PDB file of C-alpha atoms in Angstrom:
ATOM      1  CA  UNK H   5       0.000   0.000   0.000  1.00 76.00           C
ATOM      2  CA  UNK H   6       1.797   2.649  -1.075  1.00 90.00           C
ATOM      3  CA  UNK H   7       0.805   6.657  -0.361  1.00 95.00           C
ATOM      4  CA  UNK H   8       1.429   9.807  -2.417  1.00 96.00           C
ATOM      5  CA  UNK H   9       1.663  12.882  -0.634  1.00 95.00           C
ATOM      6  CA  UNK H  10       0.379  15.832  -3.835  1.00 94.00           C
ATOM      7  CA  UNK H  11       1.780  18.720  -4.183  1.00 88.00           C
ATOM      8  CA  UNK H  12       2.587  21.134  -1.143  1.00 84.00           C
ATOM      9  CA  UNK H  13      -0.596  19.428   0.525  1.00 88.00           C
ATOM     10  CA  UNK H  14       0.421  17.077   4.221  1.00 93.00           C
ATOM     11  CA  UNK H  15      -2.254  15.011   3.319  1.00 94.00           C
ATOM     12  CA  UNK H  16      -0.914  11.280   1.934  1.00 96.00           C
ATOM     13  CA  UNK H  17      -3.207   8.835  -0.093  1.00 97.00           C
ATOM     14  CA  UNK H  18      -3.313   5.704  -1.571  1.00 97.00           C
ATOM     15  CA  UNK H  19      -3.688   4.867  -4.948  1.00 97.00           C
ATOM     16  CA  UNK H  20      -5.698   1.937  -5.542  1.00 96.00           C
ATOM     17  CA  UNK H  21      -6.247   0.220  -8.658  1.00 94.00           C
ATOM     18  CA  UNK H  22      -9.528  -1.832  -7.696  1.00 94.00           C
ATOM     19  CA  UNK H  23     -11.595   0.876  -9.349  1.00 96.00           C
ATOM     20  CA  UNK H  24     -10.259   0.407 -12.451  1.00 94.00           C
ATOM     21  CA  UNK H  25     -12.650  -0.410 -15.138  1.00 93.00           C
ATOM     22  CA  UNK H  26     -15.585   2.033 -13.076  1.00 95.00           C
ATOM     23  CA  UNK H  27     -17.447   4.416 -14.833  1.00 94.00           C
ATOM     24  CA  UNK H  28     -19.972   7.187 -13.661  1.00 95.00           C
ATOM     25  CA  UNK H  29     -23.934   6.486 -14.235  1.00 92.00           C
ATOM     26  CA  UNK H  30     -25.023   8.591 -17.339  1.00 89.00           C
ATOM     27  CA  UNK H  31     -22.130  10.808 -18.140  1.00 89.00           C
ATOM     28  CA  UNK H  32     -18.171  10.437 -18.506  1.00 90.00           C
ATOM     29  CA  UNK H  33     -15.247  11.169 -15.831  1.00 92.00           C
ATOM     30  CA  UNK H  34     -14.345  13.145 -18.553  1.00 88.00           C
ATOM     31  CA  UNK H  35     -17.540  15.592 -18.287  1.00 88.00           C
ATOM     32  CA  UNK H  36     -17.379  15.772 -14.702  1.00 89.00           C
ATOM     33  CA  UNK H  37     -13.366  16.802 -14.791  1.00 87.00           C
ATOM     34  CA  UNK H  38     -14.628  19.638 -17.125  1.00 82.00           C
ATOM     35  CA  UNK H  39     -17.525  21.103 -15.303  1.00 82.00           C
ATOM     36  CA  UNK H  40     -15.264  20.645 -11.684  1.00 82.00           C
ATOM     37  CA  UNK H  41     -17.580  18.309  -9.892  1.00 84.00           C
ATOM     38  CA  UNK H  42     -16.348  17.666  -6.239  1.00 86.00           C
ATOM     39  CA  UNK H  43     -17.543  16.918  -2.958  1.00 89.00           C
ATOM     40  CA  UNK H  44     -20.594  15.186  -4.021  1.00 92.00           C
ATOM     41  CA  UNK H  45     -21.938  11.454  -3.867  1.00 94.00           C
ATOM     42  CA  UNK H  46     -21.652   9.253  -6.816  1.00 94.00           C
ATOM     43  CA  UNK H  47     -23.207   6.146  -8.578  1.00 96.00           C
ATOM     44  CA  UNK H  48     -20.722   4.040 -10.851  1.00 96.00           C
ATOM     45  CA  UNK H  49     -20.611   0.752 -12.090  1.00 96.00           C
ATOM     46  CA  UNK H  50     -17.925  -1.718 -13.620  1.00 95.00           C
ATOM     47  CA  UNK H  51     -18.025  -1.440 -17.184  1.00 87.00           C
ATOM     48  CA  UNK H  52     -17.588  -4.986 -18.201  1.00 91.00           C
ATOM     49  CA  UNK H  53     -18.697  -6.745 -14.810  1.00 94.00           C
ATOM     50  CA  UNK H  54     -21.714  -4.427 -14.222  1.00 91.00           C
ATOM     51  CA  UNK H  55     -20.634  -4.050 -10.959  1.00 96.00           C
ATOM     52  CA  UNK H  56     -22.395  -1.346  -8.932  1.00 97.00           C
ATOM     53  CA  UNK H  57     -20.512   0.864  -6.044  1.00 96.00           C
ATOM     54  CA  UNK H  58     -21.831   4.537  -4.562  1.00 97.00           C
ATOM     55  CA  UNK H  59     -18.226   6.678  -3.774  1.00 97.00           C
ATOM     56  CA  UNK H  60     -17.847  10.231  -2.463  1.00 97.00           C
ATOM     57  CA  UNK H  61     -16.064  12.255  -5.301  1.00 95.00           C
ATOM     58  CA  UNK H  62     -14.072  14.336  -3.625  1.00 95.00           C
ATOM     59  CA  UNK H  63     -11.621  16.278  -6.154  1.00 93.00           C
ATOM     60  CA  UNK H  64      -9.955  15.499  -9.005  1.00 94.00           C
ATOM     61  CA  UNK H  65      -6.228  15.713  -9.911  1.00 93.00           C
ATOM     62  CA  UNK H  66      -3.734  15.597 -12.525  1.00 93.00           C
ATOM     63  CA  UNK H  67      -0.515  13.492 -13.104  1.00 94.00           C
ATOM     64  CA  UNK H  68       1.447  16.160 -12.379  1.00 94.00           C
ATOM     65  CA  UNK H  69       0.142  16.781  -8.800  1.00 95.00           C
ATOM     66  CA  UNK H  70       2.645  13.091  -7.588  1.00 96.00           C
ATOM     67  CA  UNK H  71       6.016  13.356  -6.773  1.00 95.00           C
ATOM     68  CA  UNK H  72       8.881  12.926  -9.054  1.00 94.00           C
ATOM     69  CA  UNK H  73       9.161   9.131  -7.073  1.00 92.00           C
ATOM     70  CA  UNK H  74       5.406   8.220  -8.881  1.00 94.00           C
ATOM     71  CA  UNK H  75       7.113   8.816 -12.540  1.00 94.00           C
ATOM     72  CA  UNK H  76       9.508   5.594 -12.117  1.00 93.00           C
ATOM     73  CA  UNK H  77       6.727   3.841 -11.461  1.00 93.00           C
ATOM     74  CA  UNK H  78       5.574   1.745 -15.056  1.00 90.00           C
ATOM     75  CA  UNK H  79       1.928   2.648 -14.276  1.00 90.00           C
ATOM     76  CA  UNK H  80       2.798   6.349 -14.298  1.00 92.00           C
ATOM     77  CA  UNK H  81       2.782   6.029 -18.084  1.00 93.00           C
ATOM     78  CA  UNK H  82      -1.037   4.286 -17.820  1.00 93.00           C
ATOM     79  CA  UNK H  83      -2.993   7.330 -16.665  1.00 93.00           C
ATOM     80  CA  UNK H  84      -3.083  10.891 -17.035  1.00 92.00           C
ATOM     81  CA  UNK H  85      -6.120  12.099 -14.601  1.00 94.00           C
ATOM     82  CA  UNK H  86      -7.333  10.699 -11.411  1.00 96.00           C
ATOM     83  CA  UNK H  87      -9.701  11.457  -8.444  1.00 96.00           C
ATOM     84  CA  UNK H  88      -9.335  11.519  -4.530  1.00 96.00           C
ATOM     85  CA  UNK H  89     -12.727   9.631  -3.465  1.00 97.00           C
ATOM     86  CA  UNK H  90     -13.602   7.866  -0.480  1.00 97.00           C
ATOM     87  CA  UNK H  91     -16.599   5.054   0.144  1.00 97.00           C
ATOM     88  CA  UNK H  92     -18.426   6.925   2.576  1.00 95.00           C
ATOM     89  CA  UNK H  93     -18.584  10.563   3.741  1.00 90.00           C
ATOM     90  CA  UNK H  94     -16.080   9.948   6.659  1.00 91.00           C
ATOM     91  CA  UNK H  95     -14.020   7.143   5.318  1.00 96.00           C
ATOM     92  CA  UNK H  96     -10.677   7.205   4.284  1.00 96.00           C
ATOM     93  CA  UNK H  97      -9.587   9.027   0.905  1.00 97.00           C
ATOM     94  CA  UNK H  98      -7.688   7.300  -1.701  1.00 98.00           C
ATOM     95  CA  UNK H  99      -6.882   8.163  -5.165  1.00 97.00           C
ATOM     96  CA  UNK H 100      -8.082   6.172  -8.287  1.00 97.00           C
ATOM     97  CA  UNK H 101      -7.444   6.855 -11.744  1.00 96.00           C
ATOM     98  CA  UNK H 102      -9.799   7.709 -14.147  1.00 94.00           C
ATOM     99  CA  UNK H 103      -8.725   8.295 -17.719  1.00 84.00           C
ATOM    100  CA  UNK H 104      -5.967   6.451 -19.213  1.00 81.00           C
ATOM    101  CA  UNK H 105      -3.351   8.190 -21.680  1.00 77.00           C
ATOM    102  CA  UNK H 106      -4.784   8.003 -25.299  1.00 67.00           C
TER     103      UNK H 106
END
């Protein structure tokens, strides 16, 4: 379990890889990156498995918010924009990515 402290922030967080494949309900991380959604609850689902999970979205972040250590790291080169979430309003955050480098 490694953590990731971004930026000039003290906070650390994981970044977890078990959300990979999970989509918003009836728009696109893509749209929600765009029109700065945060701090709101969240329906997605697992785009092959169906898979359905509620998350609290709680920012979302580029690439180059991680230290210079993530960019060793081979799946640095996998994904270009991810979000801090958590499962429940008070839970822990963690970071998961959300679109992959085209």
């Amino acid at each position: 379990m490694k953590k990731y402290r971004l930026g000039n922030q003290p906070e650390e967080y994981e970044l977890r890889e078990d959300y990979i494949g999970f989509v918003p309900e009836n728009v696109c991380w893509g749209d929600l990156i765009f029109d700065f959604i945060k701090n709101v609850k969240l329906n997605i689902f697992h785009n092959s498995s169906g898979e359905k999970r509620v998350i609290f979205l709680h920012n979302f972040i580029i690439k180059d918010a991680f230290p210079m250590s993530f960019y060793s790291e081979e799946r640095a080169s996998l994904w270009n924009d991810f979000a801090i979430i958590s499962e429940t309003e008070t839970s822990e955050k963690f970071i998961i990515p959300v679109l992959e480098v085209k």
